[in-house]
């Protein structure tokens, strides 16, 4: 009970910090509200008070609030996906990037951007509008199915084979994406560049609803897996002796992570290192107790991405710095720190 109370305490502290950053983010921007507080305008809009200008309503609700919510949802999901994979693979470098999910999503998104114009006319209007997002989602799932198929034999999944397959698929995916960049036109090249660097500028409430549904489903499946992942740290055989259905656990985590990563990449492009930074820092604080790390990673991932997004749209205002650049700048030193730590332990 003491451990649970401690977890609740850290979750409350994280939630308070997240709310404070959200309020700061809501007040950050170049749009002039005529001396009024953006927070008060949002509150008046929620209460349905008359007299608010349409431009104020649009900026505060459809631009800033939608973007803040998307940062919270995507940050949490990317962080939980990284934490889950690292616990499963017993490797602090394991993320959706490593097993090819991000590469697959990026490849099909690139195909849709460069070649989609040839088939858009034959597709329904709803599909035309979200062709890139649908393609990215499909790419993540196809990569997951291929990696899982190659690494599974006799009903058992070889974790090392899965990681190696992911590396191979990532190499193939990025090579084909590079070719598409080479043959793309100027406008397509611009779209590809911003896609690869990641952005939350296209946030809408429809996308947030989809993200929220995926997040709820994923969290229901993954967050209770803390004890099972702790058992996996002892090895698969020991985990089985403790009553853990190892193969079922692998399938649940891999499929759920593919769902989360595919949805996130579909709506925001490639945002790297979130699933690496947060679990690493939390493991420094709480060792390798996944019952702590999993729920806290959801909150801390949201805090990280919302903070990065707030900086990305304020550093070079009125322009916007792609958020993937900031997360890479933060994640690079963490990646090196992990490698140095491993080197010392050898």
mmCIF file of C-alpha atoms in Angstrom:
data_model
loop_
_atom_site.group_PDB
_atom_site.id
_atom_site.type_symbol
_atom_site.label_atom_id
_atom_site.label_comp_id
_atom_site.label_asym_id
_atom_site.label_seq_id
_atom_site.Cartn_x
_atom_site.Cartn_y
_atom_site.Cartn_z
ATOM 1 C CA UNK A 1 0.000 0.000 0.000
ATOM 2 C CA UNK A 2 2.914 2.314 0.734
ATOM 3 C CA UNK A 3 4.296 1.728 -2.760
ATOM 4 C CA UNK A 4 0.900 2.454 -4.310
ATOM 5 C CA UNK A 5 0.555 5.671 -2.298
ATOM 6 C CA UNK A 6 4.013 6.716 -3.479
ATOM 7 C CA UNK A 7 2.975 6.105 -7.096
ATOM 8 C CA UNK A 8 -0.195 8.178 -6.654
ATOM 9 C CA UNK A 9 1.883 10.978 -5.146
ATOM 10 C CA UNK A 10 4.209 11.113 -8.164
ATOM 11 C CA UNK A 11 1.266 10.904 -10.569
ATOM 12 C CA UNK A 12 -0.434 13.859 -8.855
ATOM 13 C CA UNK A 13 2.786 15.904 -8.962
ATOM 14 C CA UNK A 14 3.176 15.058 -12.672
ATOM 15 C CA UNK A 15 -0.452 15.974 -13.376
ATOM 16 C CA UNK A 16 -0.069 19.350 -11.646
ATOM 17 C CA UNK A 17 3.116 20.056 -13.632
ATOM 18 C CA UNK A 18 1.368 19.045 -16.862
ATOM 19 C CA UNK A 19 -1.542 21.409 -16.151
ATOM 20 C CA UNK A 20 0.872 24.274 -15.433
ATOM 21 C CA UNK A 21 2.720 23.682 -18.728
ATOM 22 C CA UNK A 22 -0.616 23.445 -20.582
ATOM 23 C CA UNK A 23 -1.698 26.835 -19.191
ATOM 24 C CA UNK A 24 1.675 28.315 -20.198
ATOM 25 C CA UNK A 25 1.356 26.803 -23.663
ATOM 26 C CA UNK A 26 -2.166 28.197 -24.041
ATOM 27 C CA UNK A 27 -0.781 31.670 -23.349
ATOM 28 C CA UNK A 28 2.128 31.256 -25.792
ATOM 29 C CA UNK A 29 1.747 32.564 -29.321
ATOM 30 C CA UNK A 30 1.906 35.612 -31.572
ATOM 31 C CA UNK A 31 -1.849 36.095 -31.945
ATOM 32 C CA UNK A 32 -3.156 39.230 -30.215
ATOM 33 C CA UNK A 33 -6.326 38.713 -28.164
ATOM 34 C CA UNK A 34 -6.732 42.443 -27.593
ATOM 35 C CA UNK A 35 -5.425 42.419 -24.036
ATOM 36 C CA UNK A 36 -7.663 39.555 -22.935
ATOM 37 C CA UNK A 37 -6.351 36.420 -21.262
ATOM 38 C CA UNK A 38 -6.358 33.362 -23.562
ATOM 39 C CA UNK A 39 -7.340 31.226 -20.566
ATOM 40 C CA UNK A 40 -10.378 33.421 -19.851
ATOM 41 C CA UNK A 41 -11.374 33.362 -23.517
ATOM 42 C CA UNK A 42 -11.207 29.559 -23.482
ATOM 43 C CA UNK A 43 -13.319 29.451 -20.321
ATOM 44 C CA UNK A 44 -15.909 31.792 -21.858
ATOM 45 C CA UNK A 45 -15.981 29.656 -25.006
ATOM 46 C CA UNK A 46 -16.528 26.459 -22.999
ATOM 47 C CA UNK A 47 -19.375 28.114 -21.062
ATOM 48 C CA UNK A 48 -20.900 29.300 -24.347
ATOM 49 C CA UNK A 49 -20.903 32.994 -23.511
ATOM 50 C CA UNK A 50 -21.882 35.244 -26.452
ATOM 51 C CA UNK A 51 -19.788 38.119 -27.775
ATOM 52 C CA UNK A 52 -16.536 36.257 -28.525
ATOM 53 C CA UNK A 53 -15.062 36.958 -31.953
ATOM 54 C CA UNK A 54 -14.845 34.036 -34.357
ATOM 55 C CA UNK A 55 -11.103 34.536 -34.791
ATOM 56 C CA UNK A 56 -10.530 34.405 -31.008
ATOM 57 C CA UNK A 57 -12.619 31.240 -30.750
ATOM 58 C CA UNK A 58 -10.777 29.599 -33.625
ATOM 59 C CA UNK A 59 -7.271 30.393 -32.352
ATOM 60 C CA UNK A 60 -7.940 29.447 -28.740
ATOM 61 C CA UNK A 61 -9.998 26.295 -29.349
ATOM 62 C CA UNK A 62 -9.197 24.862 -32.777
ATOM 63 C CA UNK A 63 -5.517 25.833 -32.856
ATOM 64 C CA UNK A 64 -3.983 26.114 -29.387
ATOM 65 C CA UNK A 65 -6.231 23.870 -27.262
ATOM 66 C CA UNK A 66 -6.386 21.148 -29.931
ATOM 67 C CA UNK A 67 -2.612 21.234 -30.298
ATOM 68 C CA UNK A 68 -2.044 21.033 -26.529
ATOM 69 C CA UNK A 69 -4.325 18.003 -26.252
ATOM 70 C CA UNK A 70 -2.614 16.296 -29.197
ATOM 71 C CA UNK A 71 0.812 16.855 -27.604
ATOM 72 C CA UNK A 72 -0.436 15.304 -24.353
ATOM 73 C CA UNK A 73 -1.942 12.272 -26.117
ATOM 74 C CA UNK A 74 0.958 11.578 -28.505
ATOM 75 C CA UNK A 75 3.661 12.243 -25.913
ATOM 76 C CA UNK A 76 2.101 9.796 -23.483
ATOM 77 C CA UNK A 77 1.594 7.069 -26.080
ATOM 78 C CA UNK A 78 5.097 7.311 -27.548
ATOM 79 C CA UNK A 79 6.597 7.149 -24.069
ATOM 80 C CA UNK A 80 4.489 4.167 -22.969
ATOM 81 C CA UNK A 81 5.295 2.344 -26.217
ATOM 82 C CA UNK A 82 9.022 2.802 -25.613
ATOM 83 C CA UNK A 83 8.753 1.737 -21.968
ATOM 84 C CA UNK A 84 6.790 -1.394 -22.908
ATOM 85 C CA UNK A 85 9.221 -2.463 -25.632
ATOM 86 C CA UNK A 86 12.243 -1.846 -23.420
ATOM 87 C CA UNK A 87 10.722 -3.935 -20.657
ATOM 88 C CA UNK A 88 9.847 -6.716 -23.092
ATOM 89 C CA UNK A 89 13.223 -6.773 -24.851
ATOM 90 C CA UNK A 90 15.260 -5.995 -21.698
ATOM 91 C CA UNK A 91 17.004 -3.355 -23.795
ATOM 92 C CA UNK A 92 16.969 0.382 -22.919
ATOM 93 C CA UNK A 93 17.430 1.256 -26.597
ATOM 94 C CA UNK A 94 14.288 -0.565 -27.799
ATOM 95 C CA UNK A 95 11.669 1.773 -29.281
ATOM 96 C CA UNK A 96 9.190 1.688 -32.155
ATOM 97 C CA UNK A 97 12.015 2.939 -34.361
ATOM 98 C CA UNK A 98 14.165 -0.099 -33.566
ATOM 99 C CA UNK A 99 11.659 -2.757 -34.644
ATOM 100 C CA UNK A 100 10.773 -0.956 -37.877
ATOM 101 C CA UNK A 101 7.372 0.508 -36.986
ATOM 102 C CA UNK A 102 8.354 4.137 -37.583
ATOM 103 C CA UNK A 103 10.246 3.256 -40.759
ATOM 104 C CA UNK A 104 7.252 1.421 -42.197
ATOM 105 C CA UNK A 105 4.926 4.279 -41.367
ATOM 106 C CA UNK A 106 7.328 6.825 -42.886
ATOM 107 C CA UNK A 107 7.774 4.761 -46.060
ATOM 108 C CA UNK A 108 4.076 4.451 -46.877
ATOM 109 C CA UNK A 109 3.501 8.096 -45.956
ATOM 110 C CA UNK A 110 6.288 9.065 -48.382
ATOM 111 C CA UNK A 111 4.720 6.908 -51.101
ATOM 112 C CA UNK A 112 1.370 8.618 -50.511
ATOM 113 C CA UNK A 113 2.964 12.087 -50.691
ATOM 114 C CA UNK A 114 5.007 11.449 -53.847
ATOM 115 C CA UNK A 115 2.782 9.019 -55.775
ATOM 116 C CA UNK A 116 -0.612 9.596 -54.180
ATOM 117 C CA UNK A 117 -1.585 12.213 -56.764
ATOM 118 C CA UNK A 118 -1.897 9.457 -59.391
ATOM 119 C CA UNK A 119 -4.577 7.551 -57.453
ATOM 120 C CA UNK A 120 -6.373 10.247 -55.431
ATOM 121 C CA UNK A 121 -8.918 10.847 -58.175
ATOM 122 C CA UNK A 122 -10.145 7.242 -57.857
ATOM 123 C CA UNK A 123 -10.532 7.334 -54.067
ATOM 124 C CA UNK A 124 -13.460 8.547 -51.929
ATOM 125 C CA UNK A 125 -13.186 12.169 -50.813
ATOM 126 C CA UNK A 126 -12.733 11.218 -47.135
ATOM 127 C CA UNK A 127 -9.811 8.953 -48.054
ATOM 128 C CA UNK A 128 -8.241 11.607 -50.297
ATOM 129 C CA UNK A 129 -8.170 14.074 -47.420
ATOM 130 C CA UNK A 130 -6.376 11.690 -45.041
ATOM 131 C CA UNK A 131 -4.449 9.504 -47.496
ATOM 132 C CA UNK A 132 -1.051 10.222 -45.927
ATOM 133 C CA UNK A 133 -2.284 9.453 -42.407
ATOM 134 C CA UNK A 134 -3.997 6.232 -43.467
ATOM 135 C CA UNK A 135 -0.875 5.170 -45.363
ATOM 136 C CA UNK A 136 1.353 5.816 -42.331
ATOM 137 C CA UNK A 137 -0.963 3.803 -40.097
ATOM 138 C CA UNK A 138 -1.007 0.918 -42.596
ATOM 139 C CA UNK A 139 2.786 1.060 -42.925
ATOM 140 C CA UNK A 140 3.261 0.651 -39.188
ATOM 141 C CA UNK A 141 0.979 -2.381 -39.095
ATOM 142 C CA UNK A 142 2.512 -4.005 -42.163
ATOM 143 C CA UNK A 143 5.981 -3.589 -40.629
ATOM 144 C CA UNK A 144 4.760 -5.098 -37.366
ATOM 145 C CA UNK A 145 3.214 -8.089 -39.161
ATOM 146 C CA UNK A 146 6.385 -8.677 -41.209
ATOM 147 C CA UNK A 147 8.707 -8.401 -38.206
ATOM 148 C CA UNK A 148 6.490 -10.676 -36.137
ATOM 149 C CA UNK A 149 6.129 -13.239 -38.951
ATOM 150 C CA UNK A 150 9.889 -13.474 -39.548
ATOM 151 C CA UNK A 151 10.802 -13.640 -35.856
ATOM 152 C CA UNK A 152 8.142 -16.182 -34.857
ATOM 153 C CA UNK A 153 8.658 -19.905 -35.259
ATOM 154 C CA UNK A 154 6.677 -22.735 -33.727
ATOM 155 C CA UNK A 155 4.444 -20.260 -31.896
ATOM 156 C CA UNK A 156 7.411 -18.647 -30.131
ATOM 157 C CA UNK A 157 8.895 -15.227 -30.826
ATOM 158 C CA UNK A 158 12.665 -14.800 -30.853
ATOM 159 C CA UNK A 159 13.353 -11.337 -29.415
ATOM 160 C CA UNK A 160 16.858 -11.049 -30.909
ATOM 161 C CA UNK A 161 15.536 -12.028 -34.340
ATOM 162 C CA UNK A 162 12.793 -9.428 -33.981
ATOM 163 C CA UNK A 163 15.305 -6.666 -33.243
ATOM 164 C CA UNK A 164 17.541 -7.692 -36.156
ATOM 165 C CA UNK A 165 14.541 -7.873 -38.507
ATOM 166 C CA UNK A 166 13.480 -4.424 -37.359
ATOM 167 C CA UNK A 167 16.920 -3.029 -38.146
ATOM 168 C CA UNK A 168 16.796 -4.575 -41.635
ATOM 169 C CA UNK A 169 13.297 -3.226 -42.346
ATOM 170 C CA UNK A 170 14.350 0.205 -41.106
ATOM 171 C CA UNK A 171 17.308 0.215 -43.517
ATOM 172 C CA UNK A 172 15.138 -0.879 -46.444
ATOM 173 C CA UNK A 173 12.387 1.587 -45.569
ATOM 174 C CA UNK A 174 14.693 4.576 -45.318
ATOM 175 C CA UNK A 175 16.514 3.651 -48.524
ATOM 176 C CA UNK A 176 13.239 3.585 -50.487
ATOM 177 C CA UNK A 177 12.154 6.805 -48.776
ATOM 178 C CA UNK A 178 15.464 8.350 -49.849
ATOM 179 C CA UNK A 179 14.761 7.341 -53.454
ATOM 180 C CA UNK A 180 11.292 8.922 -53.257
ATOM 181 C CA UNK A 181 12.873 12.121 -51.912
ATOM 182 C CA UNK A 182 15.272 12.068 -54.866
ATOM 183 C CA UNK A 183 12.476 11.861 -57.471
ATOM 184 C CA UNK A 184 10.021 14.169 -55.678
ATOM 185 C CA UNK A 185 9.041 17.639 -56.834
ATOM 186 C CA UNK A 186 9.677 20.784 -54.788
ATOM 187 C CA UNK A 187 6.279 20.815 -53.066
ATOM 188 C CA UNK A 188 6.453 17.074 -52.361
ATOM 189 C CA UNK A 189 9.991 17.453 -51.030
ATOM 190 C CA UNK A 190 8.795 20.153 -48.642
ATOM 191 C CA UNK A 191 5.970 17.909 -47.404
ATOM 192 C CA UNK A 192 8.362 14.972 -46.970
ATOM 193 C CA UNK A 193 10.832 17.113 -45.040
ATOM 194 C CA UNK A 194 8.240 18.386 -42.578
ATOM 195 C CA UNK A 195 6.783 14.886 -42.240
ATOM 196 C CA UNK A 196 10.155 13.402 -41.353
ATOM 197 C CA UNK A 197 10.845 16.190 -38.832
ATOM 198 C CA UNK A 198 7.432 15.918 -37.154
ATOM 199 C CA UNK A 199 4.864 18.583 -36.307
ATOM 200 C CA UNK A 200 1.652 19.026 -34.322
ATOM 201 C CA UNK A 201 0.486 21.953 -36.466
ATOM 202 C CA UNK A 202 -2.236 19.837 -38.120
ATOM 203 C CA UNK A 203 -3.984 19.077 -34.819
ATOM 204 C CA UNK A 204 -7.782 18.836 -34.963
ATOM 205 C CA UNK A 205 -10.380 17.648 -32.485
ATOM 206 C CA UNK A 206 -11.362 14.783 -34.790
ATOM 207 C CA UNK A 207 -7.784 13.495 -34.706
ATOM 208 C CA UNK A 208 -7.670 13.989 -30.938
ATOM 209 C CA UNK A 209 -10.797 11.872 -30.482
ATOM 210 C CA UNK A 210 -9.211 9.048 -32.510
ATOM 211 C CA UNK A 211 -5.972 9.372 -30.548
ATOM 212 C CA UNK A 212 -7.882 9.352 -27.245
ATOM 213 C CA UNK A 213 -9.754 6.153 -28.173
ATOM 214 C CA UNK A 214 -6.505 4.427 -29.186
ATOM 215 C CA UNK A 215 -4.802 5.670 -26.009
ATOM 216 C CA UNK A 216 -7.565 4.382 -23.719
ATOM 217 C CA UNK A 217 -7.528 0.943 -25.370
ATOM 218 C CA UNK A 218 -3.723 0.771 -25.266
ATOM 219 C CA UNK A 219 -3.440 1.935 -21.659
ATOM 220 C CA UNK A 220 -6.058 -0.587 -20.496
ATOM 221 C CA UNK A 221 -3.903 -3.323 -22.042
ATOM 222 C CA UNK A 222 -0.399 -2.081 -21.194
ATOM 223 C CA UNK A 223 -0.468 -0.208 -17.884
ATOM 224 C CA UNK A 224 -1.383 -3.295 -15.797
ATOM 225 C CA UNK A 225 1.598 -5.178 -17.310
ATOM 226 C CA UNK A 226 4.136 -3.710 -14.878
ATOM 227 C CA UNK A 227 4.510 -6.859 -12.756
ATOM 228 C CA UNK A 228 4.673 -9.083 -15.846
ATOM 229 C CA UNK A 229 7.442 -6.940 -17.340
ATOM 230 C CA UNK A 230 9.298 -7.040 -14.021
ATOM 231 C CA UNK A 231 9.134 -10.824 -14.217
ATOM 232 C CA UNK A 232 10.435 -10.699 -17.811
ATOM 233 C CA UNK A 233 13.567 -8.958 -16.526
ATOM 234 C CA UNK A 234 14.487 -12.287 -14.873
ATOM 235 C CA UNK A 235 14.313 -14.106 -18.213
ATOM 236 C CA UNK A 236 11.533 -15.811 -20.142
ATOM 237 C CA UNK A 237 11.877 -19.174 -18.385
ATOM 238 C CA UNK A 238 11.750 -17.645 -14.924
ATOM 239 C CA UNK A 239 8.771 -15.508 -15.972
ATOM 240 C CA UNK A 240 6.942 -18.646 -17.112
ATOM 241 C CA UNK A 241 7.653 -20.301 -13.762
ATOM 242 C CA UNK A 242 6.066 -17.271 -12.092
ATOM 243 C CA UNK A 243 2.875 -17.847 -14.080
ATOM 244 C CA UNK A 244 3.421 -15.333 -16.897
ATOM 245 C CA UNK A 245 2.139 -16.342 -20.336
ATOM 246 C CA UNK A 246 5.204 -15.020 -22.153
ATOM 247 C CA UNK A 247 4.014 -15.503 -25.734
ATOM 248 C CA UNK A 248 0.649 -13.893 -25.021
ATOM 249 C CA UNK A 249 2.429 -10.971 -23.348
ATOM 250 C CA UNK A 250 4.684 -10.483 -26.385
ATOM 251 C CA UNK A 251 1.735 -10.454 -28.784
ATOM 252 C CA UNK A 252 -0.264 -8.013 -26.673
ATOM 253 C CA UNK A 253 2.614 -5.567 -26.290
ATOM 254 C CA UNK A 254 3.800 -5.696 -29.910
ATOM 255 C CA UNK A 255 0.324 -5.308 -31.440
ATOM 256 C CA UNK A 256 -0.673 -2.554 -29.019
ATOM 257 C CA UNK A 257 2.570 -0.651 -29.543
ATOM 258 C CA UNK A 258 2.121 -0.908 -33.323
ATOM 259 C CA UNK A 259 -1.382 0.527 -32.941
ATOM 260 C CA UNK A 260 -0.101 3.456 -30.869
ATOM 261 C CA UNK A 261 2.972 4.237 -32.988
ATOM 262 C CA UNK A 262 1.040 3.933 -36.248
ATOM 263 C CA UNK A 263 -1.673 6.306 -35.060
ATOM 264 C CA UNK A 264 0.822 8.843 -33.684
ATOM 265 C CA UNK A 265 2.972 8.873 -36.834
ATOM 266 C CA UNK A 266 -0.174 9.124 -38.979
ATOM 267 C CA UNK A 267 -1.171 12.395 -37.291
ATOM 268 C CA UNK A 268 2.138 14.035 -36.365
ATOM 269 C CA UNK A 269 4.835 12.633 -38.632
ATOM 270 C CA UNK A 270 8.063 11.242 -37.209
ATOM 271 C CA UNK A 271 8.802 12.434 -33.667
ATOM 272 C CA UNK A 272 11.790 10.505 -32.391
ATOM 273 C CA UNK A 273 13.419 9.830 -29.033
ATOM 274 C CA UNK A 274 10.348 10.452 -26.810
ATOM 275 C CA UNK A 275 10.113 6.707 -26.129
ATOM 276 C CA UNK A 276 13.826 6.682 -25.286
ATOM 277 C CA UNK A 277 14.253 9.793 -23.126
ATOM 278 C CA UNK A 278 11.400 9.346 -20.657
ATOM 279 C CA UNK A 279 11.922 5.658 -19.734
ATOM 280 C CA UNK A 280 15.663 6.243 -19.319
ATOM 281 C CA UNK A 281 15.174 9.130 -16.882
ATOM 282 C CA UNK A 282 12.493 7.246 -14.946
ATOM 283 C CA UNK A 283 14.747 4.193 -14.647
ATOM 284 C CA UNK A 284 17.438 6.390 -13.148
ATOM 285 C CA UNK A 285 14.909 7.433 -10.494
ATOM 286 C CA UNK A 286 12.993 4.176 -9.908
ATOM 287 C CA UNK A 287 15.467 1.519 -11.089
ATOM 288 C CA UNK A 288 13.599 -0.988 -13.276
ATOM 289 C CA UNK A 289 10.272 -1.188 -11.460
ATOM 290 C CA UNK A 290 7.800 -1.163 -14.355
ATOM 291 C CA UNK A 291 4.827 -0.856 -12.019
ATOM 292 C CA UNK A 292 6.142 2.673 -11.389
ATOM 293 C CA UNK A 293 7.651 3.420 -14.772
ATOM 294 C CA UNK A 294 4.691 2.518 -17.004
ATOM 295 C CA UNK A 295 2.043 4.869 -15.515
ATOM 296 C CA UNK A 296 4.584 7.614 -14.842
ATOM 297 C CA UNK A 297 5.930 7.402 -18.390
ATOM 298 C CA UNK A 298 2.452 8.257 -19.693
ATOM 299 C CA UNK A 299 2.435 11.509 -17.693
ATOM 300 C CA UNK A 300 6.095 12.391 -18.224
ATOM 301 C CA UNK A 301 5.907 11.717 -21.964
ATOM 302 C CA UNK A 302 3.040 14.186 -22.201
ATOM 303 C CA UNK A 303 5.037 16.740 -20.215
ATOM 304 C CA UNK A 304 8.104 16.297 -22.450
ATOM 305 C CA UNK A 305 6.280 16.611 -25.769
ATOM 306 C CA UNK A 306 4.074 19.511 -24.657
ATOM 307 C CA UNK A 307 7.149 21.379 -23.404
ATOM 308 C CA UNK A 308 9.014 20.685 -26.650
ATOM 309 C CA UNK A 309 6.031 21.803 -28.747
ATOM 310 C CA UNK A 310 5.656 25.021 -26.747
ATOM 311 C CA UNK A 311 9.325 25.814 -27.394
ATOM 312 C CA UNK A 312 9.055 24.801 -31.066
ATOM 313 C CA UNK A 313 6.402 27.435 -31.794
ATOM 314 C CA UNK A 314 7.948 30.192 -29.705
ATOM 315 C CA UNK A 315 11.730 30.006 -30.360
ATOM 316 C CA UNK A 316 11.525 31.332 -33.929
ATOM 317 C CA UNK A 317 8.053 32.950 -33.765
ATOM 318 C CA UNK A 318 6.081 33.636 -35.898
ATOM 319 C CA UNK A 319 7.646 30.655 -37.711
ATOM 320 C CA UNK A 320 7.647 27.175 -36.215
ATOM 321 C CA UNK A 321 10.616 24.892 -35.561
ATOM 322 C CA UNK A 322 9.784 21.230 -36.338
ATOM 323 C CA UNK A 323 9.314 19.436 -33.039
ATOM 324 C CA UNK A 324 11.362 16.436 -34.167
ATOM 325 C CA UNK A 325 14.471 18.639 -34.175
ATOM 326 C CA UNK A 326 14.014 19.480 -30.483
ATOM 327 C CA UNK A 327 13.291 15.911 -29.395
ATOM 328 C CA UNK A 328 16.366 14.732 -31.341
ATOM 329 C CA UNK A 329 18.515 17.383 -29.638
ATOM 330 C CA UNK A 330 17.276 16.130 -26.260
ATOM 331 C CA UNK A 331 17.430 12.460 -27.169
ATOM 332 C CA UNK A 332 20.902 12.426 -28.715
ATOM 333 C CA UNK A 333 22.791 13.084 -25.447
ATOM 334 C CA UNK A 334 20.556 10.551 -23.642
ATOM 335 C CA UNK A 335 21.391 7.960 -26.302
ATOM 336 C CA UNK A 336 25.117 8.628 -25.858
ATOM 337 C CA UNK A 337 24.745 8.450 -22.055
ATOM 338 C CA UNK A 338 23.163 5.001 -22.350
ATOM 339 C CA UNK A 339 25.994 3.790 -24.587
ATOM 340 C CA UNK A 340 28.645 5.160 -22.189
ATOM 341 C CA UNK A 341 26.901 3.451 -19.274
ATOM 342 C CA UNK A 342 26.898 0.158 -21.159
ATOM 343 C CA UNK A 343 30.581 0.601 -22.038
ATOM 344 C CA UNK A 344 31.499 1.027 -18.377
ATOM 345 C CA UNK A 345 29.547 -2.084 -17.392
ATOM 346 C CA UNK A 346 31.414 -4.278 -19.884
#
